[in-house]
JSON list of C-alpha atoms in Angstrom, two decimals:
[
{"chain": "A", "resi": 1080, "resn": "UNK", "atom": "CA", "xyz": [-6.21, 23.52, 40.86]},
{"chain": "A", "resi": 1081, "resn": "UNK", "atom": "CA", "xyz": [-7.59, 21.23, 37.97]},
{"chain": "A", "resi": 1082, "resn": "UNK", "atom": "CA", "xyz": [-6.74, 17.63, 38.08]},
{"chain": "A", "resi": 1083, "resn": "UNK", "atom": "CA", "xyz": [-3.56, 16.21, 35.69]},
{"chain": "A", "resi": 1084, "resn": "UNK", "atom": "CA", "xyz": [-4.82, 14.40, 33.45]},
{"chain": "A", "resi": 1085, "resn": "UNK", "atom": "CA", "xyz": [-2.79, 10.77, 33.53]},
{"chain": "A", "resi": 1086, "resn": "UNK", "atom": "CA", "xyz": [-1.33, 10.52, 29.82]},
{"chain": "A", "resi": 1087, "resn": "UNK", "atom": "CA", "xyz": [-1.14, 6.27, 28.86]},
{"chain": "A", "resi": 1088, "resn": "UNK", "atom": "CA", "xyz": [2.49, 5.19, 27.93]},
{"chain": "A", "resi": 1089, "resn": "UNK", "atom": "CA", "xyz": [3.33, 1.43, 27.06]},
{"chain": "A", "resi": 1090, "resn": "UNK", "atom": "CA", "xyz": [4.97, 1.17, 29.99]},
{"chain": "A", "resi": 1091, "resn": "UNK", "atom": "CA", "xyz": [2.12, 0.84, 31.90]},
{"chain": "A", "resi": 1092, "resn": "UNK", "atom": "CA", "xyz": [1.08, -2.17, 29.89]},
{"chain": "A", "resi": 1093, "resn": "UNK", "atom": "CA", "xyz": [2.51, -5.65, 30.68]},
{"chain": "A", "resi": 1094, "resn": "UNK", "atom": "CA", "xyz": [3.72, -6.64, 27.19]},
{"chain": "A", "resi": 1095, "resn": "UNK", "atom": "CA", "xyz": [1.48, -8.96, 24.99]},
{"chain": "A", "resi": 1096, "resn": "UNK", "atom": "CA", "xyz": [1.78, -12.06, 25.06]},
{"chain": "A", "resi": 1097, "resn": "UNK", "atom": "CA", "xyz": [0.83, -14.49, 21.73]},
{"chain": "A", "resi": 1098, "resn": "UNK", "atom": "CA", "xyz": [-2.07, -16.95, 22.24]},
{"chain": "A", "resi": 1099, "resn": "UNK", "atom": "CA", "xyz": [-2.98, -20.10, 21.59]},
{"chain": "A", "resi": 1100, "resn": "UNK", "atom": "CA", "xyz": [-5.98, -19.11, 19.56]},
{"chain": "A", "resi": 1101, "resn": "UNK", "atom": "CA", "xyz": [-3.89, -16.58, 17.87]},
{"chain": "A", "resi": 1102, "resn": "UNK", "atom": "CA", "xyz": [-0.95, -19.43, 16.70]},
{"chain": "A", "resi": 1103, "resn": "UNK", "atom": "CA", "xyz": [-4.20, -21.31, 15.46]},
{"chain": "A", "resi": 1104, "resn": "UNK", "atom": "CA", "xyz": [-5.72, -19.12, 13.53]},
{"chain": "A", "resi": 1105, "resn": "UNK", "atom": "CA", "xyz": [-2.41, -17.54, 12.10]},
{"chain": "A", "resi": 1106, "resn": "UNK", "atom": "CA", "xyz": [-1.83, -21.38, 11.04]},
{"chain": "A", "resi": 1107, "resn": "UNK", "atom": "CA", "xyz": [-5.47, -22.18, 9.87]},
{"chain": "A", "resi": 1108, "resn": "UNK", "atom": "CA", "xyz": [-5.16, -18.90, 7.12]},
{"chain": "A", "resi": 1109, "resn": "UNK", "atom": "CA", "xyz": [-1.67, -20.04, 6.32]},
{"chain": "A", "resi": 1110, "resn": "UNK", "atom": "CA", "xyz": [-2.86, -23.61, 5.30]},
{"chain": "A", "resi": 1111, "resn": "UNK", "atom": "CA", "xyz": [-5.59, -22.09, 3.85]},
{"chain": "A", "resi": 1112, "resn": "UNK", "atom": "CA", "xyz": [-3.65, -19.93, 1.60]},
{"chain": "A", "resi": 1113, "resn": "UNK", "atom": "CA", "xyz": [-1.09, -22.00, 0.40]},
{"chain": "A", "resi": 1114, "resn": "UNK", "atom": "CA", "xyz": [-4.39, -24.50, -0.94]},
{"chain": "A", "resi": 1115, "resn": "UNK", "atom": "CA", "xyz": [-6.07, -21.32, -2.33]},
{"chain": "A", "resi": 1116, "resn": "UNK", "atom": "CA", "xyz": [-3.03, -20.80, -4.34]},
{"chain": "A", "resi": 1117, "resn": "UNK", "atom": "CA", "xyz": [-1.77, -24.22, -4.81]},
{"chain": "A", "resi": 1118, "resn": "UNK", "atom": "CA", "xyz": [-5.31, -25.43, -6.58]},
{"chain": "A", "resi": 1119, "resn": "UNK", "atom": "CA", "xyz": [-6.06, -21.86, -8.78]},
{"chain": "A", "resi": 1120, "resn": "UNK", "atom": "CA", "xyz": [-2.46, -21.34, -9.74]},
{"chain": "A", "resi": 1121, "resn": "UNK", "atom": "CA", "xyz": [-3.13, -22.10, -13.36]},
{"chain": "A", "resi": 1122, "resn": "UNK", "atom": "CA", "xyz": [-6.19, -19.72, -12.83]},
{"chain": "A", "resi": 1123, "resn": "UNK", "atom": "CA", "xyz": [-3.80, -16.58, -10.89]},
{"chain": "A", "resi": 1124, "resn": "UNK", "atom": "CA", "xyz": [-0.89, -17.15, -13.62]},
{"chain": "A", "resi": 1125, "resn": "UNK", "atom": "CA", "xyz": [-3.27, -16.73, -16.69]},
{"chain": "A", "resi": 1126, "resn": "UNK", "atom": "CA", "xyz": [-4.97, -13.41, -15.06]},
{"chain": "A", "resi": 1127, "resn": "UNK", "atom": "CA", "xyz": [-0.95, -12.37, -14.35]},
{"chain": "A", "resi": 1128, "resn": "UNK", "atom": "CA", "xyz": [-0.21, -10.59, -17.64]},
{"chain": "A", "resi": 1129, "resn": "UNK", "atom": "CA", "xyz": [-3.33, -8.87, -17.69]},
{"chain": "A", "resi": 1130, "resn": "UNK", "atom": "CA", "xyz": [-2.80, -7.28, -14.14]},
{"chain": "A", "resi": 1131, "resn": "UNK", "atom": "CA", "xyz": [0.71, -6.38, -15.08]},
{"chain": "A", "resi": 1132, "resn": "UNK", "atom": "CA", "xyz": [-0.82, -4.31, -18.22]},
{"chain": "A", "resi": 1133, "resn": "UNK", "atom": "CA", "xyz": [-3.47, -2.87, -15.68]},
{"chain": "A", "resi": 1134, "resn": "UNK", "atom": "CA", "xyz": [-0.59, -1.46, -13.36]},
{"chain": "A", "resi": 1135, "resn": "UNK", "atom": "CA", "xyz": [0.98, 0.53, -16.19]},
{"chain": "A", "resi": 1136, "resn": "UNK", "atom": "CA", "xyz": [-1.64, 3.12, -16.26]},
{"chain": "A", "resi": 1137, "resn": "UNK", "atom": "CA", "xyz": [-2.91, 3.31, -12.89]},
{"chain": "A", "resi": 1138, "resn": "UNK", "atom": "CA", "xyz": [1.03, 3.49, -11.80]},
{"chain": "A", "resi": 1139, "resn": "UNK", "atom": "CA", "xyz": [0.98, 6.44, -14.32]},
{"chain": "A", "resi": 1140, "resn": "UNK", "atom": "CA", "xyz": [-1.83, 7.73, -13.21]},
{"chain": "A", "resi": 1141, "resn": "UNK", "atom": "CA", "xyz": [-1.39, 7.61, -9.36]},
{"chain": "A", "resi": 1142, "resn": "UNK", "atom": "CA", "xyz": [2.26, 7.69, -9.35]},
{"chain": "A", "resi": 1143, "resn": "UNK", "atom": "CA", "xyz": [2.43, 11.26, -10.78]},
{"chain": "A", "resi": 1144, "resn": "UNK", "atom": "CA", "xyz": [2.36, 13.62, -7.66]},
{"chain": "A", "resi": 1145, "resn": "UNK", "atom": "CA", "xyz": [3.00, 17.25, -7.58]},
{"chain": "A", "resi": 1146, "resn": "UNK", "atom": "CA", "xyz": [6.25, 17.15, -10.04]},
{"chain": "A", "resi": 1147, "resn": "UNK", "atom": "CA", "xyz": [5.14, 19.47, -12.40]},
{"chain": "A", "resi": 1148, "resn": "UNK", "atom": "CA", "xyz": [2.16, 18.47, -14.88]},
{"chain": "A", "resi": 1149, "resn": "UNK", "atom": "CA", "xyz": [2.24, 18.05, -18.36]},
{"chain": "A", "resi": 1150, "resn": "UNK", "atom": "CA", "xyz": [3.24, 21.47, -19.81]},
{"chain": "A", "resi": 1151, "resn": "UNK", "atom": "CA", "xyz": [4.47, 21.01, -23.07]},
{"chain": "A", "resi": 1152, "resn": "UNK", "atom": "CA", "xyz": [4.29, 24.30, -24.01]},
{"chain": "A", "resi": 1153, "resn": "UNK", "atom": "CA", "xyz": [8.05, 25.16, -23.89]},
{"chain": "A", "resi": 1154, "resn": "UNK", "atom": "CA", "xyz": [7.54, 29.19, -22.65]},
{"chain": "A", "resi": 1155, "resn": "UNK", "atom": "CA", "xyz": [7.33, 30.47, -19.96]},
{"chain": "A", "resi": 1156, "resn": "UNK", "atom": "CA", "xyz": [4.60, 31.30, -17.92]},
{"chain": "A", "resi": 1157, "resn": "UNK", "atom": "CA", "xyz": [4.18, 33.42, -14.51]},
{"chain": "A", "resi": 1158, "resn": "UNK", "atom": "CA", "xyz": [2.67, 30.59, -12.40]},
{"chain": "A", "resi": 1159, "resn": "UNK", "atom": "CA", "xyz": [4.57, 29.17, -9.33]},
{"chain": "A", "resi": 1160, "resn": "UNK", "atom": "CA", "xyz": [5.06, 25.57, -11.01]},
{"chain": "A", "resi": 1161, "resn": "UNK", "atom": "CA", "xyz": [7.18, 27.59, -14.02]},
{"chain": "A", "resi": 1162, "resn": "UNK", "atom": "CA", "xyz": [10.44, 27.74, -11.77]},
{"chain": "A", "resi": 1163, "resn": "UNK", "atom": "CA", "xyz": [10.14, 23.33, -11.79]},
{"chain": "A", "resi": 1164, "resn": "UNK", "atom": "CA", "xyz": [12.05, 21.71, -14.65]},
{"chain": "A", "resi": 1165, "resn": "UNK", "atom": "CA", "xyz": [9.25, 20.39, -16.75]},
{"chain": "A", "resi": 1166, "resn": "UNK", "atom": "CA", "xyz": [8.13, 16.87, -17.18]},
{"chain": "A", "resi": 1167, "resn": "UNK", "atom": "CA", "xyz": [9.76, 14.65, -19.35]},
{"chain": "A", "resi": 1168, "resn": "UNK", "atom": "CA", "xyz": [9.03, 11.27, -20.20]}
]
């Protein structure tokens, strides 16, 4: 007979408790950020418009799953994707 194998469940576990190092450090990045961003605002707010123009294309690009394509060519066609609406901006 082969040995069961002993599957781990989180009951087995004695639930995790939050340390003292942890509530330091958590508070030591949080101090940390609010300084990062408090001295380069001017810096982050000037580079904001630019990122915003940045996010148009990769949105387009990334954002576009399988919906369709492109097809502009108004027939029809015997592919699989022919029985999807086609794309329209």
């Amino acid at each position: 007979m082969p040995p069961k194998i002993r599957q781990s469940s989180n009951d087995d576990q004695p639930p995790r408790r939050i340390s003292a190092t942890n509530i330091v450090l958590w508070g030591f990045l949080a101090i940390g950020a609010f300084y990062l961003i408090a001295e380069h605002r001017a810096n982050l707010l000037g580079w904001l418009p630019w990122l915003i123009i940045l996010a148009c294309p990769l949105l387009h690009i990334f954002m576009h799953g399988r919906h369709g394509g492109h097809d502009h060519r108004g027939g029809s066609s015997s592919s699989p994707s022919s029985k999807r609406p086609p794309h329209q901006h």
